[in-house]
XYZ file of C-alpha atoms in Angstrom:
308
model
C -42.782 -13.356 21.475
C -42.109 -12.552 17.905
C -43.864 -15.654 17.180
C -46.655 -14.626 19.331
C -47.118 -11.599 17.497
C -47.626 -13.450 14.189
C -49.875 -15.923 15.828
C -52.299 -13.289 17.194
C -52.244 -11.474 13.852
C -53.866 -14.521 12.182
C -56.116 -15.232 15.077
C -58.241 -12.131 16.178
C -59.826 -12.716 19.630
C -57.945 -15.856 20.518
C -58.756 -17.390 23.699
C -55.821 -16.816 26.270
C -56.143 -20.768 27.327
C -55.632 -21.917 23.920
C -52.681 -19.595 23.185
C -50.970 -20.534 26.358
C -51.414 -24.312 25.237
C -50.097 -23.613 21.635
C -46.886 -22.008 23.194
C -46.486 -24.539 25.986
C -46.543 -21.656 28.724
C -48.701 -21.093 31.430
C -51.625 -18.567 31.089
C -49.802 -16.465 33.758
C -46.796 -16.240 31.908
C -48.770 -15.409 28.626
C -50.719 -12.443 30.506
C -47.081 -11.086 31.466
C -45.959 -11.228 27.891
C -49.152 -9.274 26.824
C -48.405 -6.696 29.200
C -45.119 -6.305 27.470
C -46.087 -6.221 23.873
C -48.104 -2.904 24.111
C -44.535 -1.334 24.769
C -43.264 -2.542 21.393
C -43.789 -1.567 17.949
C -41.927 -0.116 14.707
C -40.815 3.129 16.494
C -41.055 4.825 19.805
C -44.031 6.949 18.625
C -47.209 5.884 20.321
C -49.067 5.537 17.295
C -46.905 2.719 15.964
C -47.003 0.685 19.181
C -48.843 -2.557 19.347
C -52.305 -1.802 20.658
C -53.022 -5.419 22.203
C -54.855 -6.224 25.122
C -56.799 -9.044 26.947
C -60.088 -9.423 29.186
C -58.338 -12.502 30.742
C -60.369 -14.895 28.578
C -59.547 -13.482 24.965
C -56.951 -11.543 23.409
C -57.510 -8.508 20.823
C -55.214 -6.533 18.680
C -56.747 -3.519 17.710
C -54.282 -1.897 15.292
C -53.054 -4.781 13.074
C -53.541 -3.093 9.726
C -51.835 0.320 11.195
C -48.583 -1.468 12.462
C -48.436 -3.660 9.183
C -48.269 -0.634 7.048
C -44.834 -0.096 5.037
C -42.477 2.013 7.224
C -42.114 5.559 6.357
C -39.362 7.976 7.449
C -40.821 10.522 9.905
C -39.369 14.308 9.478
C -36.740 13.980 12.386
C -35.591 10.369 10.959
C -35.355 11.886 7.532
C -33.340 14.893 8.926
C -30.833 12.795 10.875
C -30.187 10.305 8.259
C -29.574 13.233 5.400
C -27.232 15.274 7.829
C -25.180 12.030 8.474
C -25.177 11.071 4.842
C -23.943 14.370 3.789
C -21.393 14.717 6.427
C -19.950 11.484 5.594
C -20.035 12.228 1.855
C -17.752 15.274 2.470
C -15.073 13.438 4.518
C -11.613 13.419 2.878
C -10.311 10.207 1.752
C -13.618 8.732 0.701
C -13.281 6.763 -2.395
C -14.868 8.427 -5.678
C -16.980 5.494 -6.081
C -18.475 5.424 -2.491
C -19.082 9.380 -2.702
C -20.933 9.082 -5.714
C -23.132 6.173 -4.683
C -23.845 8.150 -1.129
C -24.573 11.401 -3.267
C -27.114 9.455 -5.214
C -28.695 7.857 -2.173
C -29.121 11.237 -0.658
C -30.816 12.488 -3.518
C -33.298 9.467 -3.459
C -33.912 10.100 0.161
C -34.439 13.818 -0.310
C -37.054 12.937 -3.083
C -38.937 10.469 -0.964
C -38.885 12.681 2.049
C -40.293 15.760 0.407
C -40.860 18.661 2.598
C -39.639 16.604 5.505
C -36.159 17.014 4.239
C -35.917 20.861 4.095
C -34.762 20.971 7.780
C -31.461 18.864 6.955
C -30.350 21.504 4.643
C -29.790 24.040 7.349
C -27.671 21.534 9.566
C -24.149 20.962 9.266
C -21.509 18.461 10.781
C -17.831 19.314 11.758
C -15.824 16.109 12.577
C -13.713 16.260 15.665
C -10.438 15.511 13.955
C -9.115 17.952 11.347
C -9.850 16.892 7.932
C -6.103 16.256 6.798
C -5.708 13.860 9.587
C -8.288 11.479 8.658
C -7.295 12.128 4.860
C -3.415 11.247 5.883
C -4.354 8.105 7.709
C -6.744 6.790 5.062
C -4.056 7.247 2.479
C -1.472 5.685 4.820
C -3.929 2.732 5.229
C -4.355 2.494 1.522
C -0.815 2.713 0.591
C 0.315 0.608 3.476
C 2.763 3.220 4.913
C 4.054 4.151 8.227
C 3.034 7.610 9.846
C 4.811 9.840 12.362
C 2.547 11.420 14.709
C 2.865 14.309 17.222
C 0.176 13.144 19.874
C -1.351 14.052 23.078
C -1.205 11.355 25.499
C -3.966 11.518 28.142
C -2.315 9.321 30.522
C 1.146 11.141 30.404
C -0.617 14.564 30.227
C 1.280 16.009 27.206
C 2.631 15.655 23.815
C 4.611 12.640 22.514
C 6.156 11.801 19.201
C 6.074 8.333 17.545
C 5.953 6.473 14.577
C 3.260 4.029 13.973
C 2.046 1.353 11.627
C -1.679 1.762 10.788
C -3.769 -1.141 11.117
C -7.526 0.030 10.969
C -9.830 2.952 11.856
C -12.590 2.223 14.447
C -15.404 4.326 15.731
C -16.911 4.098 19.069
C -18.102 7.643 20.295
C -14.603 9.040 18.857
C -12.735 7.945 15.870
C -9.618 5.790 16.672
C -6.570 4.380 14.653
C -5.475 1.002 15.742
C -1.642 0.757 15.020
C 1.499 -0.775 16.106
C 3.397 1.679 17.986
C 7.101 1.711 17.380
C 7.934 3.687 20.445
C 6.215 1.215 22.988
C 6.473 -1.930 20.728
C 2.956 -2.701 21.250
C -0.728 -2.253 19.821
C -2.291 1.123 20.626
C -5.317 2.943 20.082
C -5.105 6.660 18.897
C -8.004 8.944 19.296
C -7.705 11.224 15.821
C -8.946 14.350 17.858
C -5.734 14.142 19.805
C -3.456 14.140 16.707
C -1.758 17.736 16.533
C 0.424 16.706 13.489
C 0.715 13.903 11.062
C 3.013 12.805 8.481
C 2.936 9.849 5.935
C 6.348 8.587 5.811
C 8.085 6.646 2.707
C 8.589 3.656 4.798
C 6.269 0.523 4.207
C 4.326 -0.197 7.453
C 4.859 -3.427 8.850
C 2.627 -4.284 11.929
C 3.206 -7.771 13.248
C 0.483 -10.191 12.211
C -2.250 -11.239 14.647
C -5.993 -11.896 14.480
C -8.167 -8.776 14.734
C -9.177 -7.782 18.309
C -12.851 -8.963 19.054
C -14.325 -5.467 19.684
C -17.998 -6.598 20.574
C -17.268 -5.718 24.344
C -15.854 -2.215 23.298
C -12.490 -0.797 22.261
C -11.261 -1.245 25.882
C -11.027 -4.766 27.124
C -8.637 -5.190 29.993
C -6.539 -8.263 29.989
C -6.849 -10.592 32.998
C -3.253 -10.068 33.938
C -3.435 -6.155 33.738
C -2.450 -4.264 36.947
C -5.642 -3.845 39.498
C -6.733 -0.575 40.503
C -9.248 -0.094 43.393
C -11.387 3.090 43.281
C -13.962 4.437 46.073
C -16.382 6.771 45.172
C -19.254 8.278 47.085
C -22.656 8.506 45.536
C -21.800 11.342 43.466
C -19.117 9.245 41.712
C -21.298 6.164 40.898
C -21.040 7.081 37.201
C -17.614 5.400 37.102
C -18.976 2.109 37.455
C -21.174 2.990 34.259
C -18.512 4.370 32.199
C -15.310 2.083 33.119
C -15.168 -1.549 32.481
C -14.561 -3.165 35.879
C -14.363 -6.620 37.775
C -16.563 -5.887 40.404
C -18.446 -2.940 42.197
C -19.161 -3.291 45.939
C -21.751 -1.173 47.754
C -20.589 1.074 50.612
C -22.377 2.178 53.721
C -22.535 5.824 52.642
C -24.099 5.033 49.211
C -20.852 4.853 47.357
C -18.903 2.125 45.540
C -15.599 0.344 45.894
C -14.608 -0.327 42.226
C -12.129 -2.750 41.356
C -10.964 -2.338 37.678
C -7.904 -3.396 35.558
C -5.530 -1.230 33.240
C -2.644 -2.126 31.254
C -1.336 1.471 32.179
C -2.690 2.465 35.507
C -1.288 6.104 35.310
C -3.892 6.644 32.543
C -6.374 6.711 35.477
C -4.906 9.717 37.235
C -6.911 12.194 35.488
C -10.205 10.243 36.771
C -8.909 10.789 40.296
C -8.654 14.646 39.678
C -12.119 14.719 37.994
C -13.728 12.980 40.755
C -12.317 15.416 43.470
C -14.139 14.877 46.662
C -16.446 12.323 45.300
C -13.749 9.556 45.018
C -10.258 8.499 45.601
C -7.712 5.871 44.535
C -7.327 3.216 47.164
C -4.713 1.010 45.383
C -2.029 0.701 44.114
C -0.433 3.084 46.532
C 1.921 4.547 43.912
C -0.775 5.552 41.886
C -2.783 7.030 44.906
C 0.396 9.228 45.552
C 0.772 10.355 41.907
C -2.994 11.634 41.980
C -2.446 13.450 45.217
C 0.877 14.856 43.991
C -1.180 16.179 40.688
C -3.847 17.563 42.823
C -1.250 19.401 45.044
C 0.199 21.118 41.983
C -2.950 21.917 40.503
C -4.130 23.619 43.562
C -0.700 25.228 43.916
C -1.160 27.071 40.682
C -4.438 28.326 41.981
C -3.050 29.504 45.252
C -5.118 27.190 47.010
C -4.425 25.097 50.308
C -3.042 21.713 50.986
C -4.439 18.236 50.073
């Protein structure tokens, strides 16, 4: 279809039959593609979409010159870019050369955006992790040193203390530290906003050598031999299939789903059961289902509610 756009730009009023022959497709397929092209363009703004139509015999592109114009930042795009750039420039641990380059880039964007940039000066960003956490981890990575963490474990539902050898920082929705955990003797991901305390130790970091994980499918990639967990949800809990990587999701008669997924530590899914409430339940393994019921009873008891 990208080639089709170039082809049509150079041939105003091209015949449908001629274009179909040139691309080796049927006229019906071509008309289907022409119905899609008007939803494409340089942005989601209506004026920037391709104004292409056909009378069944010829194809007309009405705004070739408009779409071919050099791209310009709109006010909201300039604002978003400037706010993000200033936020990154203010991060502790950013190298001086990088900070200077980013500051120069911000100045150029402000100059090019003109009045469109004024709103960005009134918007600020606060990062989820306290600044010293990011700075200390960046320093530990730069100096190749181990760190001590006091960390909230979501799966265990409490604070833990551990020493880890940092490997790299990653961002997917939240900022994570990938590290070799000396406590569990395994690679782990630590969310920076769950770090309560951190100390950089005078000990060299020595994580086991291995190929970097392929993160193209996201940070959470369950292994084939991880324990299997089955969760049944009602129609109100169908969102679980969208947010959790799973092996399969089978439709249930009441509009719900039977979701089968894998987790290296199934206990981490216990909070999911509590969050679902009446919209879902853990079917297997039995011990995880019982843990979820026990946690629900304790929570209800704290509020003086009834039985589960």
